[in-house]
Amino acid sequence: MDVSGTGSADDNSGARAVITATARQLLVKLGAGGLSPAAVAGESGLPVSEVEAVFPHRDDLLTALLIDAYNDSGAAMEEADRAARDAGASAGARLLAVTRALRRWSFASPGEFTLVYGSPVPDYHAPQETVPPASRTPAVLAGIVRSALEAGELTAPRREVPGPPLLLPEAVHLFGGTPEAPFSDVIERGIVLWSSLIGLLVFQVFSRTHDSVRDEAAFFDYAVAVAAEGIGLVVPLGDNTD
């Protein structure tokens, strides 16, 4: 078997793994603003030239970390949703399962969570290649809401919120089209649910609720259930939290 050239590819893959693992550690220690090829080299023991051969600039490294974070968190939610569907769970139970999965990932990966959902990194602008992985989280949520709508599990809103059209075409496409009345604003309501979820995670990961509630995991479930009421979805509570 001809394996010519595979050694270099393997070496590059190994170096990338070391570099990104070190960069994740530095995210916790220094924050995204402290990342640079030189900082990674100093922490990992690799020569700066070897780090720059894989990630020539800080922005290349940040982009790689962002893509990995979006993919890892999205995959965790997708796996939780598959397991819930296989168990015959309702849409509300599926929502609880995927939000719990995102919470577990957030606490296990605080540096990556902060990179994705924390303050913007000065002078960094995420490139277009981050958009597909970033869409995985809202796609999971949209799929659950769509399933609930098709299965008749949503309760119609008590009132229509007046105002001009608010959605970009990309959001409508992600959901699969605009639903008919009385659920014509369910996409907007879903975005409110999504933003509420991320805001709740920011509060919990950054310890903003630890001195206000007795059980943060149980409060998370409660908050998800309350937020889901905004789209007319019942989230079952009372089982084990995590």
PDB file of C-alpha atoms in Angstrom, residues 82-193:
ATOM      1  CA  ARG A  82     -32.395  11.447  18.604  1.00  0.00           C
ATOM      2  CA  ALA A  83     -32.479   9.588  21.913  1.00  0.00           C
ATOM      3  CA  ALA A  84     -35.665  11.383  22.983  1.00  0.00           C
ATOM      4  CA  ARG A  85     -37.369  10.685  19.644  1.00  0.00           C
ATOM      5  CA  ASP A  86     -36.353   7.027  19.799  1.00  0.00           C
ATOM      6  CA  ALA A  87     -37.947   6.856  23.250  1.00  0.00           C
ATOM      7  CA  GLY A  88     -41.203   8.256  21.863  1.00  0.00           C
ATOM      8  CA  ALA A  89     -40.930  11.540  23.755  1.00  0.00           C
ATOM      9  CA  SER A  90     -43.301  14.426  23.190  1.00  0.00           C
ATOM     10  CA  ALA A  91     -42.013  17.627  21.627  1.00  0.00           C
ATOM     11  CA  GLY A  92     -41.931  19.246  25.066  1.00  0.00           C
ATOM     12  CA  ALA A  93     -39.844  16.400  26.471  1.00  0.00           C
ATOM     13  CA  ARG A  94     -37.535  16.620  23.467  1.00  0.00           C
ATOM     14  CA  LEU A  95     -37.061  20.332  24.102  1.00  0.00           C
ATOM     15  CA  LEU A  96     -36.145  19.644  27.704  1.00  0.00           C
ATOM     16  CA  ALA A  97     -33.690  16.935  26.638  1.00  0.00           C
ATOM     17  CA  VAL A  98     -31.844  19.106  24.114  1.00  0.00           C
ATOM     18  CA  THR A  99     -31.670  22.151  26.374  1.00  0.00           C
ATOM     19  CA  ARG A 100     -30.282  19.998  29.172  1.00  0.00           C
ATOM     20  CA  ALA A 101     -27.682  18.687  26.721  1.00  0.00           C
ATOM     21  CA  LEU A 102     -26.675  22.231  25.810  1.00  0.00           C
ATOM     22  CA  ARG A 103     -26.444  23.089  29.509  1.00  0.00           C
ATOM     23  CA  ARG A 104     -24.155  20.117  30.167  1.00  0.00           C
ATOM     24  CA  TRP A 105     -21.909  21.149  27.290  1.00  0.00           C
ATOM     25  CA  SER A 106     -21.858  24.762  28.496  1.00  0.00           C
ATOM     26  CA  PHE A 107     -20.695  23.847  31.995  1.00  0.00           C
ATOM     27  CA  ALA A 108     -18.188  21.299  30.691  1.00  0.00           C
ATOM     28  CA  SER A 109     -16.750  23.813  28.196  1.00  0.00           C
ATOM     29  CA  PRO A 110     -16.926  27.261  29.830  1.00  0.00           C
ATOM     30  CA  GLY A 111     -14.148  28.705  27.686  1.00  0.00           C
ATOM     31  CA  GLU A 112     -15.819  27.703  24.437  1.00  0.00           C
ATOM     32  CA  PHE A 113     -19.216  28.798  25.761  1.00  0.00           C
ATOM     33  CA  THR A 114     -17.791  32.230  26.539  1.00  0.00           C
ATOM     34  CA  LEU A 115     -16.178  32.430  23.107  1.00  0.00           C
ATOM     35  CA  VAL A 116     -19.517  31.705  21.428  1.00  0.00           C
ATOM     36  CA  TYR A 117     -21.927  33.576  23.694  1.00  0.00           C
ATOM     37  CA  GLY A 118     -19.783  36.033  25.648  1.00  0.00           C
ATOM     38  CA  SER A 119     -18.546  39.489  24.735  1.00  0.00           C
ATOM     39  CA  PRO A 120     -17.321  39.955  21.150  1.00  0.00           C
ATOM     40  CA  VAL A 121     -13.583  39.539  20.655  1.00  0.00           C
ATOM     41  CA  PRO A 122     -12.062  42.908  19.684  1.00  0.00           C
ATOM     42  CA  ASP A 123     -11.149  43.178  15.992  1.00  0.00           C
ATOM     43  CA  TYR A 124     -12.426  39.694  15.180  1.00  0.00           C
ATOM     44  CA  HIS A 125     -15.177  39.117  12.643  1.00  0.00           C
ATOM     45  CA  ALA A 126     -16.378  35.542  12.225  1.00  0.00           C
ATOM     46  CA  PRO A 127     -16.186  34.434   8.581  1.00  0.00           C
ATOM     47  CA  GLN A 128     -18.981  32.863   6.564  1.00  0.00           C
ATOM     48  CA  GLU A 129     -17.639  29.366   7.206  1.00  0.00           C
ATOM     49  CA  THR A 130     -18.841  29.598  10.816  1.00  0.00           C
ATOM     50  CA  VAL A 131     -22.486  30.026   9.767  1.00  0.00           C
ATOM     51  CA  PRO A 132     -23.391  26.370   8.998  1.00  0.00           C
ATOM     52  CA  PRO A 133     -22.058  25.025  12.315  1.00  0.00           C
ATOM     53  CA  ALA A 134     -23.622  27.972  14.167  1.00  0.00           C
ATOM     54  CA  SER A 135     -26.983  27.021  12.647  1.00  0.00           C
ATOM     55  CA  ARG A 136     -27.023  23.568  14.237  1.00  0.00           C
ATOM     56  CA  THR A 137     -28.378  24.740  17.606  1.00  0.00           C
ATOM     57  CA  PRO A 138     -31.306  26.784  16.238  1.00  0.00           C
ATOM     58  CA  ALA A 139     -31.969  24.034  13.682  1.00  0.00           C
ATOM     59  CA  VAL A 140     -32.528  21.511  16.481  1.00  0.00           C
ATOM     60  CA  LEU A 141     -34.905  23.878  18.265  1.00  0.00           C
ATOM     61  CA  ALA A 142     -36.721  24.715  15.027  1.00  0.00           C
ATOM     62  CA  GLY A 143     -37.131  21.024  14.231  1.00  0.00           C
ATOM     63  CA  ILE A 144     -38.750  20.368  17.592  1.00  0.00           C
ATOM     64  CA  VAL A 145     -41.132  23.307  17.254  1.00  0.00           C
ATOM     65  CA  ARG A 146     -42.000  22.231  13.717  1.00  0.00           C
ATOM     66  CA  SER A 147     -42.725  18.688  14.908  1.00  0.00           C
ATOM     67  CA  ALA A 148     -44.922  20.033  17.695  1.00  0.00           C
ATOM     68  CA  LEU A 149     -46.840  22.162  15.209  1.00  0.00           C
ATOM     69  CA  GLU A 150     -47.376  19.265  12.812  1.00  0.00           C
ATOM     70  CA  ALA A 151     -48.417  16.924  15.643  1.00  0.00           C
ATOM     71  CA  GLY A 152     -50.921  19.399  17.070  1.00  0.00           C
ATOM     72  CA  GLU A 153     -48.958  19.770  20.307  1.00  0.00           C
ATOM     73  CA  LEU A 154     -48.898  23.581  20.260  1.00  0.00           C
ATOM     74  CA  THR A 155     -51.548  25.732  21.903  1.00  0.00           C
ATOM     75  CA  ALA A 156     -52.478  28.770  19.841  1.00  0.00           C
ATOM     76  CA  PRO A 157     -51.335  32.106  21.298  1.00  0.00           C
ATOM     77  CA  ARG A 158     -53.937  34.108  23.186  1.00  0.00           C
ATOM     78  CA  ARG A 159     -53.287  37.144  21.045  1.00  0.00           C
ATOM     79  CA  GLU A 160     -51.496  38.078  17.862  1.00  0.00           C
ATOM     80  CA  VAL A 161     -48.615  40.448  18.479  1.00  0.00           C
ATOM     81  CA  PRO A 162     -49.072  43.367  16.067  1.00  0.00           C
ATOM     82  CA  GLY A 163     -46.269  44.829  14.045  1.00  0.00           C
ATOM     83  CA  PRO A 164     -44.464  44.700  10.703  1.00  0.00           C
ATOM     84  CA  PRO A 165     -42.757  41.530   9.411  1.00  0.00           C
ATOM     85  CA  LEU A 166     -39.644  40.936  11.492  1.00  0.00           C
ATOM     86  CA  LEU A 167     -37.998  37.869   9.998  1.00  0.00           C
ATOM     87  CA  LEU A 168     -35.166  37.533   7.535  1.00  0.00           C
ATOM     88  CA  PRO A 169     -35.628  34.941   4.770  1.00  0.00           C
ATOM     89  CA  GLU A 170     -32.896  32.772   6.303  1.00  0.00           C
ATOM     90  CA  ALA A 171     -34.939  32.278   9.481  1.00  0.00           C
ATOM     91  CA  VAL A 172     -38.042  31.306   7.527  1.00  0.00           C
ATOM     92  CA  HIS A 173     -35.999  28.881   5.424  1.00  0.00           C
ATOM     93  CA  LEU A 174     -34.454  27.274   8.516  1.00  0.00           C
ATOM     94  CA  PHE A 175     -37.923  26.622   9.928  1.00  0.00           C
ATOM     95  CA  GLY A 176     -39.278  25.335   6.627  1.00  0.00           C
ATOM     96  CA  GLY A 177     -41.694  28.118   5.733  1.00  0.00           C
ATOM     97  CA  THR A 178     -44.113  30.436   7.502  1.00  0.00           C
ATOM     98  CA  PRO A 179     -46.902  28.571   9.336  1.00  0.00           C
ATOM     99  CA  GLU A 180     -50.507  29.545   8.831  1.00  0.00           C
ATOM    100  CA  ALA A 181     -52.614  31.372  11.416  1.00  0.00           C
ATOM    101  CA  PRO A 182     -53.013  31.114  14.347  1.00  0.00           C
ATOM    102  CA  PHE A 183     -49.352  30.059  14.445  1.00  0.00           C
ATOM    103  CA  SER A 184     -48.053  32.529  11.876  1.00  0.00           C
ATOM    104  CA  ASP A 185     -45.648  34.127  14.370  1.00  0.00           C
ATOM    105  CA  VAL A 186     -44.310  30.895  15.861  1.00  0.00           C
ATOM    106  CA  ILE A 187     -40.886  31.499  14.283  1.00  0.00           C
ATOM    107  CA  GLU A 188     -40.580  34.859  16.044  1.00  0.00           C
ATOM    108  CA  ARG A 189     -41.712  33.222  19.273  1.00  0.00           C
ATOM    109  CA  GLY A 190     -39.161  30.470  18.717  1.00  0.00           C
ATOM    110  CA  ILE A 191     -36.382  33.045  18.433  1.00  0.00           C
ATOM    111  CA  VAL A 192     -37.552  34.517  21.742  1.00  0.00           C
ATOM    112  CA  LEU A 193     -37.321  31.014  23.229  1.00  0.00           C
TER     113      LEU A 193
END
